[in-house]
Amino acid sequence: MKLFLIVLAAVLSTIEAYDDDGFFNIAHMCNNIQTLDWAVKQGANAIEADLQFDHLARPSRFYHGLPCDCNCMCNFYSTCKWFMSHTVCYPLSKKSNNCKAASRTDLWLRRAATKHSSKIALLWFDSKIKGNGYSDEKLRLAARNLIKLLTQLI
């Protein structure tokens, strides 16, 4: 609950700081630096990324894996090229398997903080914790570890 309140306070203060109506253009599944840069260049002011935690509840990498939204929307490459040219799936499909895009957490967070901090109003982490079950303690530990990492890097 405390983490939710911290995030809510950060979002509300950001909206006030930007003096707008709180509209977010959220770029989905930006799990490597290439897609982070691409999304901000396209005008995104909010970034969603899939943050993986290891078995000790430590943030380990940004990664989604298979299947992902790109598989569902891009069954045929030519259709994907035409229909999805303004989504993260298309630029990723040029260089690698888009569902396997990944980045170390420290590199991704430093890039967001140093190159894009004036353009990003919201970071949304879709947290994925490995292991058996999601005990309250494991979730709290993951939140503490994430806050510690963010404090160090941003």
Tab-separated table of N, CA and C in Angstrom:
chain	number	residue	atom	x	y	z
A	1	MET	N	0.817	-1.186	0.000
A	1	MET	CA	0.000	0.000	0.000
A	1	MET	C	0.866	1.257	0.000
A	2	LYS	N	1.970	1.219	0.775
A	2	LYS	CA	2.856	2.385	0.818
A	2	LYS	C	3.454	2.663	-0.558
A	3	LEU	N	3.851	1.582	-1.272
A	3	LEU	CA	4.422	1.763	-2.598
A	3	LEU	C	3.406	2.407	-3.528
A	4	PHE	N	2.152	1.966	-3.457
A	4	PHE	CA	1.102	2.551	-4.281
A	4	PHE	C	0.955	4.036	-3.985
A	5	LEU	N	0.973	4.399	-2.710
A	5	LEU	CA	0.829	5.804	-2.330
A	5	LEU	C	2.016	6.634	-2.801
A	6	ILE	N	3.211	6.061	-2.749
A	6	ILE	CA	4.396	6.771	-3.235
A	6	ILE	C	4.279	7.018	-4.734
A	7	VAL	N	3.879	5.980	-5.476
A	7	VAL	CA	3.729	6.118	-6.921
A	7	VAL	C	2.632	7.123	-7.245
A	8	LEU	N	1.510	7.048	-6.536
A	8	LEU	CA	0.413	7.980	-6.763
A	8	LEU	C	0.859	9.413	-6.500
A	9	ALA	N	1.577	9.631	-5.425
A	9	ALA	CA	2.071	10.972	-5.108
A	9	ALA	C	3.024	11.468	-6.192
A	10	ALA	N	3.876	10.584	-6.690
A	10	ALA	CA	4.815	10.972	-7.745
A	10	ALA	C	4.078	11.357	-9.021
A	11	VAL	N	3.053	10.588	-9.373
A	11	VAL	CA	2.273	10.893	-10.575
A	11	VAL	C	1.550	12.219	-10.409
A	12	LEU	N	0.905	12.418	-9.279
A	12	LEU	CA	0.163	13.657	-9.066
A	12	LEU	C	1.084	14.867	-9.054
A	13	SER	N	2.246	14.746	-8.459
A	13	SER	CA	3.175	15.881	-8.453
A	13	SER	C	3.723	16.137	-9.851
A	14	THR	N	3.883	15.086	-10.636
A	14	THR	CA	4.340	15.255	-12.011
A	14	THR	C	3.294	15.979	-12.832
A	15	ILE	N	2.041	15.610	-12.655
A	15	ILE	CA	0.971	16.287	-13.382
A	15	ILE	C	0.969	17.768	-13.031
A	16	GLU	N	1.116	18.069	-11.756
A	16	GLU	CA	1.147	19.461	-11.322
A	16	GLU	C	2.375	20.170	-11.887
A	17	ALA	N	3.503	19.489	-11.891
A	17	ALA	CA	4.737	20.090	-12.391
A	17	ALA	C	4.633	20.419	-13.874
A	18	TYR	N	3.944	19.596	-14.630
A	18	TYR	CA	3.808	19.845	-16.052
A	18	TYR	C	2.626	20.753	-16.367
A	19	ASP	N	1.804	21.037	-15.373
A	19	ASP	CA	0.661	21.933	-15.511
A	19	ASP	C	-0.200	21.563	-16.722
A	20	ASP	N	-0.567	20.308	-16.790
A	20	ASP	CA	-1.438	19.866	-17.865
A	20	ASP	C	-2.619	19.109	-17.281
A	21	ASP	N	-3.336	18.449	-18.140
A	21	ASP	CA	-4.523	17.723	-17.699
A	21	ASP	C	-4.220	16.286	-17.312
A	22	GLY	N	-2.976	15.918	-17.242
A	22	GLY	CA	-2.626	14.571	-16.827
A	22	GLY	C	-2.744	13.544	-17.927
A	23	PHE	N	-2.576	13.946	-19.164
A	23	PHE	CA	-2.663	13.015	-20.280
A	23	PHE	C	-1.321	12.322	-20.467
A	24	PHE	N	-1.354	11.003	-20.529
A	24	PHE	CA	-0.131	10.238	-20.745
A	24	PHE	C	-0.210	9.496	-22.068
A	25	ASN	N	0.837	9.607	-22.855
A	25	ASN	CA	1.002	8.836	-24.075
A	25	ASN	C	1.952	7.701	-23.702
A	26	ILE	N	1.385	6.548	-23.364
A	26	ILE	CA	2.162	5.446	-22.793
A	26	ILE	C	2.699	4.534	-23.893
A	27	ALA	N	4.018	4.386	-23.926
A	27	ALA	CA	4.659	3.437	-24.832
A	27	ALA	C	4.763	2.101	-24.103
A	28	HIS	N	4.237	1.073	-24.727
A	28	HIS	CA	4.117	-0.246	-24.106
A	28	HIS	C	5.309	-1.127	-24.459
A	29	MET	N	5.773	-1.910	-23.492
A	29	MET	CA	6.765	-2.962	-23.689
A	29	MET	C	8.123	-2.434	-24.173
A	30	CYS	N	8.593	-1.373	-23.567
A	30	CYS	CA	9.907	-0.793	-23.909
A	30	CYS	C	10.970	-1.440	-23.035
A	31	ASN	N	11.394	-2.618	-23.410
A	31	ASN	CA	12.246	-3.429	-22.544
A	31	ASN	C	13.731	-3.359	-22.851
A	32	ASN	N	14.120	-2.577	-23.826
A	32	ASN	CA	15.548	-2.355	-24.040
A	32	ASN	C	15.773	-0.881	-24.352
A	33	ILE	N	17.021	-0.497	-24.416
A	33	ILE	CA	17.344	0.918	-24.615
A	33	ILE	C	16.886	1.393	-25.988
A	34	GLN	N	16.977	0.536	-26.993
A	34	GLN	CA	16.533	0.890	-28.340
A	34	GLN	C	15.058	1.293	-28.336
A	35	THR	N	14.212	0.511	-27.681
A	35	THR	CA	12.786	0.836	-27.677
A	35	THR	C	12.476	2.014	-26.763
A	36	LEU	N	13.222	2.163	-25.680
A	36	LEU	CA	13.060	3.336	-24.819
A	36	LEU	C	13.343	4.603	-25.619
A	37	ASP	N	14.474	4.633	-26.319
A	37	ASP	CA	14.830	5.796	-27.137
A	37	ASP	C	13.792	6.040	-28.229
A	38	TRP	N	13.367	4.974	-28.904
A	38	TRP	CA	12.391	5.091	-29.979
A	38	TRP	C	11.082	5.678	-29.457
A	39	ALA	N	10.606	5.191	-28.321
A	39	ALA	CA	9.325	5.644	-27.778
A	39	ALA	C	9.355	7.128	-27.428
A	40	VAL	N	10.420	7.563	-26.796
A	40	VAL	CA	10.523	8.984	-26.437
A	40	VAL	C	10.623	9.833	-27.701
A	41	LYS	N	11.360	9.361	-28.689
A	41	LYS	CA	11.470	10.089	-29.959
A	41	LYS	C	10.106	10.213	-30.639
A	42	GLN	N	9.257	9.202	-30.472
A	42	GLN	CA	7.921	9.228	-31.062
A	42	GLN	C	6.950	10.115	-30.279
A	43	GLY	N	7.361	10.596	-29.104
A	43	GLY	CA	6.515	11.500	-28.329
A	43	GLY	C	5.903	10.909	-27.078
A	44	ALA	N	6.286	9.707	-26.713
A	44	ALA	CA	5.749	9.121	-25.478
A	44	ALA	C	6.255	9.911	-24.273
A	45	ASN	N	5.360	10.157	-23.326
A	45	ASN	CA	5.778	10.800	-22.076
A	45	ASN	C	5.603	9.852	-20.895
A	46	ALA	N	5.243	8.612	-21.189
A	46	ALA	CA	5.119	7.567	-20.170
A	46	ALA	C	5.632	6.266	-20.788
A	47	ILE	N	6.349	5.494	-19.999
A	47	ILE	CA	6.975	4.266	-20.490
A	47	ILE	C	6.540	3.093	-19.623
A	48	GLU	N	6.070	2.033	-20.273
A	48	GLU	CA	5.762	0.780	-19.578
A	48	GLU	C	6.836	-0.217	-19.978
A	49	ALA	N	7.400	-0.882	-18.980
A	49	ALA	CA	8.420	-1.895	-19.235
A	49	ALA	C	8.197	-3.070	-18.293
A	50	ASP	N	8.601	-4.244	-18.742
A	50	ASP	CA	8.408	-5.480	-17.980
A	50	ASP	C	9.650	-5.750	-17.151
A	51	LEU	N	9.548	-5.528	-15.865
A	51	LEU	CA	10.688	-5.662	-14.963
A	51	LEU	C	10.681	-7.034	-14.312
A	52	GLN	N	11.706	-7.814	-14.609
A	52	GLN	CA	11.859	-9.152	-14.040
A	52	GLN	C	12.629	-9.059	-12.726
A	53	PHE	N	12.212	-9.850	-11.775
A	53	PHE	CA	12.910	-9.981	-10.500
A	53	PHE	C	13.452	-11.403	-10.413
A	54	ASP	N	14.593	-11.567	-9.775
A	54	ASP	CA	15.139	-12.906	-9.613
A	54	ASP	C	14.478	-13.614	-8.426
A	55	HIS	N	14.948	-14.812	-8.111
A	55	HIS	CA	14.327	-15.613	-7.047
A	55	HIS	C	14.510	-14.994	-5.663
A	56	LEU	N	15.421	-14.022	-5.541
A	56	LEU	CA	15.612	-13.315	-4.269
A	56	LEU	C	14.879	-11.973	-4.254
A	57	ALA	N	14.013	-11.771	-5.231
A	57	ALA	CA	13.190	-10.559	-5.344
A	57	ALA	C	14.018	-9.310	-5.638
A	58	ARG	N	15.132	-9.484	-6.346
A	58	ARG	CA	15.954	-8.350	-6.766
A	58	ARG	C	15.645	-8.035	-8.226
A	59	PRO	N	15.518	-6.752	-8.581
A	59	PRO	CA	15.314	-6.412	-9.994
A	59	PRO	C	16.498	-6.921	-10.811
A	60	SER	N	16.227	-7.700	-11.853
A	60	SER	CA	17.331	-8.303	-12.597
A	60	SER	C	17.436	-7.802	-14.033
A	61	ARG	N	16.317	-7.626	-14.720
A	61	ARG	CA	16.372	-7.144	-16.102
A	61	ARG	C	14.990	-6.718	-16.560
A	62	PHE	N	14.977	-5.949	-17.639
A	62	PHE	CA	13.734	-5.633	-18.329
A	62	PHE	C	13.600	-6.651	-19.452
A	63	TYR	N	12.478	-7.381	-19.446
A	63	TYR	CA	12.301	-8.469	-20.408
A	63	TYR	C	10.859	-8.967	-20.324
A	64	HIS	N	10.268	-9.283	-21.470
A	64	HIS	CA	8.921	-9.854	-21.476
A	64	HIS	C	8.966	-11.335	-21.788
A	65	GLY	N	9.541	-11.705	-22.907
A	65	GLY	CA	9.578	-13.099	-23.327
A	65	GLY	C	8.358	-13.482	-24.143
A	66	LEU	N	8.352	-14.738	-24.565
A	66	LEU	CA	7.273	-15.261	-25.404
A	66	LEU	C	6.149	-15.841	-24.568
A	67	PRO	N	4.932	-15.774	-25.011
A	67	PRO	CA	4.434	-14.916	-26.083
A	67	PRO	C	4.317	-13.479	-25.592
A	68	CYS	N	4.232	-12.560	-26.526
A	68	CYS	CA	4.044	-11.157	-26.155
A	68	CYS	C	3.057	-10.520	-27.126
A	69	ASP	N	2.761	-9.265	-26.895
A	69	ASP	CA	1.779	-8.565	-27.722
A	69	ASP	C	2.185	-8.519	-29.188
A	70	CYS	N	3.472	-8.481	-29.454
A	70	CYS	CA	3.927	-8.427	-30.840
A	70	CYS	C	3.554	-9.700	-31.595
A	71	ASN	N	3.603	-10.854	-30.941
A	71	ASN	CA	3.183	-12.097	-31.589
A	71	ASN	C	1.714	-12.052	-31.952
A	72	CYS	N	0.918	-11.555	-31.052
A	72	CYS	CA	-0.526	-11.532	-31.267
A	72	CYS	C	-0.909	-10.600	-32.403
A	73	MET	N	-0.187	-9.491	-32.529
A	73	MET	CA	-0.564	-8.486	-33.515
A	73	MET	C	0.179	-8.628	-34.828
A	74	CYS	N	1.265	-9.367	-34.850
A	74	CYS	CA	2.118	-9.404	-36.041
A	74	CYS	C	2.302	-10.827	-36.550
A	75	ASN	N	1.224	-11.485	-36.853
A	75	ASN	CA	1.332	-12.852	-37.354
A	75	ASN	C	1.974	-12.902	-38.736
A	76	PHE	N	1.754	-11.877	-39.518
A	76	PHE	CA	2.340	-11.810	-40.853
A	76	PHE	C	3.172	-10.540	-40.922
A	77	TYR	N	4.445	-10.671	-41.264
A	77	TYR	CA	5.358	-9.535	-41.212
A	77	TYR	C	4.854	-8.357	-42.046
A	78	SER	N	4.349	-8.620	-43.261
A	78	SER	CA	3.900	-7.509	-44.104
A	78	SER	C	2.715	-6.788	-43.469
A	79	THR	N	1.815	-7.527	-42.840
A	79	THR	CA	0.689	-6.904	-42.147
A	79	THR	C	1.202	-6.091	-40.971
A	80	CYS	N	2.153	-6.635	-40.258
A	80	CYS	CA	2.739	-5.935	-39.115
A	80	CYS	C	3.377	-4.630	-39.578
A	81	LYS	N	4.113	-4.688	-40.673
A	81	LYS	CA	4.795	-3.495	-41.185
A	81	LYS	C	3.784	-2.402	-41.519
A	82	TRP	N	2.675	-2.766	-42.132
A	82	TRP	CA	1.667	-1.788	-42.517
A	82	TRP	C	0.870	-1.306	-41.313
A	83	PHE	N	0.381	-2.227	-40.503
A	83	PHE	CA	-0.549	-1.900	-39.422
A	83	PHE	C	0.148	-1.404	-38.168
A	84	MET	N	1.322	-1.901	-37.878
A	84	MET	CA	1.961	-1.630	-36.595
A	84	MET	C	3.167	-0.694	-36.694
A	85	SER	N	3.258	0.089	-37.739
A	85	SER	CA	4.453	0.913	-37.929
A	85	SER	C	4.654	1.949	-36.829
A	86	HIS	N	3.633	2.218	-36.040
A	86	HIS	CA	3.764	3.188	-34.950
A	86	HIS	C	3.750	2.522	-33.583
A	87	THR	N	4.080	1.246	-33.536
A	87	THR	CA	4.184	0.552	-32.255
A	87	THR	C	5.607	0.059	-32.072
A	88	VAL	N	5.933	-0.303	-30.869
A	88	VAL	CA	7.278	-0.767	-30.545
A	88	VAL	C	7.606	-2.084	-31.254
A	89	CYS	N	6.608	-2.825	-31.672
A	89	CYS	CA	6.845	-4.127	-32.312
A	89	CYS	C	7.592	-3.998	-33.633
A	90	TYR	N	7.243	-3.008	-34.437
A	90	TYR	CA	7.858	-2.895	-35.758
A	90	TYR	C	9.343	-2.544	-35.703
A	91	PRO	N	9.766	-1.501	-34.972
A	91	PRO	CA	11.212	-1.238	-34.957
A	91	PRO	C	12.014	-2.381	-34.350
A	92	LEU	N	11.424	-3.086	-33.409
A	92	LEU	CA	12.126	-4.229	-32.826
A	92	LEU	C	12.259	-5.367	-33.820
A	93	SER	N	11.243	-5.564	-34.650
A	93	SER	CA	11.255	-6.698	-35.573
A	93	SER	C	12.355	-6.560	-36.620
A	94	LYS	N	12.878	-5.364	-36.814
A	94	LYS	CA	13.946	-5.162	-37.787
A	94	LYS	C	15.273	-5.744	-37.310
A	95	LYS	N	15.497	-5.775	-35.996
A	95	LYS	CA	16.814	-6.139	-35.484
A	95	LYS	C	16.845	-7.429	-34.686
A	96	SER	N	15.746	-7.779	-34.057
A	96	SER	CA	15.765	-8.977	-33.210
A	96	SER	C	14.345	-9.475	-33.025
A	97	ASN	N	14.218	-10.568	-32.332
A	97	ASN	CA	12.893	-11.052	-31.975
A	97	ASN	C	12.315	-10.081	-30.958
A	98	ASN	N	11.244	-9.406	-31.331
A	98	ASN	CA	10.708	-8.335	-30.496
A	98	ASN	C	10.294	-8.781	-29.105
A	99	CYS	N	9.862	-10.007	-28.939
A	99	CYS	CA	9.464	-10.479	-27.609
A	99	CYS	C	10.670	-10.735	-26.717
A	100	LYS	N	11.846	-10.841	-27.311
A	100	LYS	CA	13.048	-11.141	-26.531
A	100	LYS	C	13.905	-9.907	-26.259
A	101	ALA	N	13.407	-8.727	-26.557
A	101	ALA	CA	14.151	-7.500	-26.254
A	101	ALA	C	14.399	-7.444	-24.755
A	102	ALA	N	15.624	-7.114	-24.368
A	102	ALA	CA	15.974	-7.114	-22.945
A	102	ALA	C	17.064	-6.092	-22.669
A	103	SER	N	17.151	-5.697	-21.412
A	103	SER	CA	18.207	-4.793	-20.973
A	103	SER	C	18.461	-4.993	-19.490
A	104	ARG	N	19.702	-4.771	-19.084
A	104	ARG	CA	20.014	-4.768	-17.656
A	104	ARG	C	19.288	-3.601	-17.002
A	105	THR	N	18.834	-3.807	-15.787
A	105	THR	CA	18.072	-2.752	-15.109
A	105	THR	C	18.904	-1.495	-14.909
A	106	ASP	N	20.157	-1.636	-14.523
A	106	ASP	CA	20.961	-0.442	-14.255
A	106	ASP	C	21.178	0.386	-15.519
A	107	LEU	N	21.452	-0.256	-16.648
A	107	LEU	CA	21.670	0.474	-17.900
A	107	LEU	C	20.398	1.171	-18.369
A	108	TRP	N	19.273	0.462	-18.311
A	108	TRP	CA	17.993	1.021	-18.753
A	108	TRP	C	17.601	2.218	-17.890
A	109	LEU	N	17.697	2.064	-16.575
A	109	LEU	CA	17.308	3.148	-15.668
A	109	LEU	C	18.229	4.357	-15.806
A	110	ARG	N	19.526	4.129	-15.981
A	110	ARG	CA	20.445	5.259	-16.182
A	110	ARG	C	20.115	6.002	-17.466
A	111	ARG	N	19.792	5.264	-18.509
A	111	ARG	CA	19.437	5.894	-19.789
A	111	ARG	C	18.177	6.736	-19.626
A	112	ALA	N	17.172	6.181	-18.971
A	112	ALA	CA	15.928	6.930	-18.747
A	112	ALA	C	16.203	8.196	-17.944
A	113	ALA	N	17.069	8.092	-16.945
A	113	ALA	CA	17.344	9.231	-16.061
A	113	ALA	C	18.228	10.283	-16.719
A	114	THR	N	19.221	9.860	-17.481
A	114	THR	CA	20.178	10.828	-18.015
A	114	THR	C	19.757	11.423	-19.351
A	115	LYS	N	19.148	10.631	-20.206
A	115	LYS	CA	18.804	11.136	-21.539
A	115	LYS	C	17.357	11.605	-21.643
A	116	HIS	N	16.455	11.010	-20.893
A	116	HIS	CA	15.034	11.273	-21.116
A	116	HIS	C	14.281	11.842	-19.919
A	117	SER	N	14.953	12.197	-18.853
A	117	SER	CA	14.236	12.606	-17.634
A	117	SER	C	13.339	13.819	-17.843
A	118	SER	N	13.692	14.712	-18.746
A	118	SER	CA	12.854	15.892	-18.962
A	118	SER	C	11.637	15.588	-19.827
A	119	LYS	N	11.603	14.402	-20.434
A	119	LYS	CA	10.507	14.053	-21.338
A	119	LYS	C	9.566	12.993	-20.776
A	120	ILE	N	10.023	12.242	-19.784
A	120	ILE	CA	9.217	11.151	-19.230
A	120	ILE	C	8.559	11.611	-17.936
A	121	ALA	N	7.232	11.529	-17.912
A	121	ALA	CA	6.479	11.916	-16.716
A	121	ALA	C	6.109	10.712	-15.859
A	122	LEU	N	6.104	9.514	-16.449
A	122	LEU	CA	5.669	8.325	-15.723
A	122	LEU	C	6.435	7.100	-16.199
A	123	LEU	N	6.965	6.337	-15.265
A	123	LEU	CA	7.526	5.015	-15.549
A	123	LEU	C	6.592	3.994	-14.921
A	124	TRP	N	6.145	3.051	-15.717
A	124	TRP	CA	5.208	2.027	-15.257
A	124	TRP	C	5.912	0.685	-15.388
A	125	PHE	N	6.180	0.028	-14.265
A	125	PHE	CA	6.873	-1.254	-14.291
A	125	PHE	C	5.874	-2.389	-14.105
A	126	ASP	N	5.785	-3.244	-15.108
A	126	ASP	CA	4.984	-4.461	-15.033
A	126	ASP	C	5.893	-5.509	-14.397
A	127	SER	N	5.755	-5.695	-13.098
A	127	SER	CA	6.686	-6.517	-12.319
A	127	SER	C	6.404	-8.003	-12.468
A	128	LYS	N	7.471	-8.759	-12.678
A	128	LYS	CA	7.378	-10.208	-12.820
A	128	LYS	C	8.374	-10.834	-11.852
A	129	ILE	N	7.845	-11.519	-10.838
A	129	ILE	CA	8.681	-12.080	-9.782
A	129	ILE	C	8.745	-13.588	-9.943
A	130	LYS	N	9.960	-14.130	-10.001
A	130	LYS	CA	10.143	-15.570	-10.168
A	130	LYS	C	10.015	-16.283	-8.831
A	131	GLY	N	9.724	-17.552	-8.922
A	131	GLY	CA	9.682	-18.364	-7.713
A	131	GLY	C	8.301	-18.950	-7.487
A	132	ASN	N	8.180	-19.671	-6.392
A	132	ASN	CA	6.912	-20.315	-6.061
A	132	ASN	C	6.017	-19.353	-5.299
A	133	GLY	N	4.995	-18.886	-5.962
A	133	GLY	CA	4.023	-18.035	-5.297
A	133	GLY	C	4.485	-16.605	-5.127
A	134	TYR	N	3.567	-15.810	-4.687
A	134	TYR	CA	3.809	-14.393	-4.473
A	134	TYR	C	3.412	-14.050	-3.053
A	135	SER	N	4.213	-14.448	-2.103
A	135	SER	CA	3.895	-14.163	-0.707
A	135	SER	C	3.961	-12.659	-0.472
A	136	ASP	N	3.233	-12.218	0.528
A	136	ASP	CA	3.260	-10.799	0.870
A	136	ASP	C	4.681	-10.339	1.159
A	137	GLU	N	5.431	-11.171	1.859
A	137	GLU	CA	6.806	-10.794	2.199
A	137	GLU	C	7.678	-10.666	0.952
A	138	LYS	N	7.509	-11.586	0.002
A	138	LYS	CA	8.305	-11.518	-1.222
A	138	LYS	C	7.948	-10.270	-2.028
A	139	LEU	N	6.681	-9.939	-2.072
A	139	LEU	CA	6.266	-8.734	-2.787
A	139	LEU	C	6.805	-7.477	-2.106
A	140	ARG	N	6.768	-7.442	-0.780
A	140	ARG	CA	7.324	-6.296	-0.048
A	140	ARG	C	8.828	-6.182	-0.281
A	141	LEU	N	9.514	-7.312	-0.262
A	141	LEU	CA	10.954	-7.311	-0.495
A	141	LEU	C	11.269	-6.812	-1.908
A	142	ALA	N	10.508	-7.255	-2.885
A	142	ALA	CA	10.709	-6.792	-4.261
A	142	ALA	C	10.508	-5.281	-4.348
A	143	ALA	N	9.483	-4.769	-3.695
A	143	ALA	CA	9.229	-3.322	-3.700
A	143	ALA	C	10.380	-2.566	-3.040
A	144	ARG	N	10.851	-3.065	-1.911
A	144	ARG	CA	11.980	-2.411	-1.224
A	144	ARG	C	13.235	-2.427	-2.100
A	145	ASN	N	13.493	-3.558	-2.734
A	145	ASN	CA	14.669	-3.664	-3.602
A	145	ASN	C	14.569	-2.722	-4.804
A	146	LEU	N	13.380	-2.603	-5.359
A	146	LEU	CA	13.185	-1.694	-6.490
A	146	LEU	C	13.380	-0.241	-6.057
A	147	ILE	N	12.806	0.133	-4.937
A	147	ILE	CA	12.962	1.510	-4.449
A	147	ILE	C	14.428	1.813	-4.162
A	148	LYS	N	15.135	0.862	-3.595
A	148	LYS	CA	16.568	1.036	-3.318
A	148	LYS	C	17.338	1.262	-4.624
A	149	LEU	N	17.038	0.451	-5.642
A	149	LEU	CA	17.711	0.591	-6.929
A	149	LEU	C	17.387	1.936	-7.579
A	150	LEU	N	16.128	2.322	-7.549
A	150	LEU	CA	15.736	3.609	-8.129
A	150	LEU	C	16.423	4.765	-7.416
A	151	THR	N	16.530	4.673	-6.114
A	151	THR	CA	17.197	5.718	-5.330
A	151	THR	C	18.670	5.830	-5.715
A	152	GLN	N	19.304	4.703	-5.986
A	152	GLN	CA	20.723	4.702	-6.356
A	152	GLN	C	20.964	5.235	-7.764
A	153	LEU	N	20.054	4.913	-8.688
A	153	LEU	CA	20.326	5.174	-10.103
A	153	LEU	C	19.656	6.412	-10.681
A	154	ILE	N	18.602	6.864	-10.059
A	154	ILE	CA	17.868	7.988	-10.670
A	154	ILE	C	18.025	9.247	-9.857
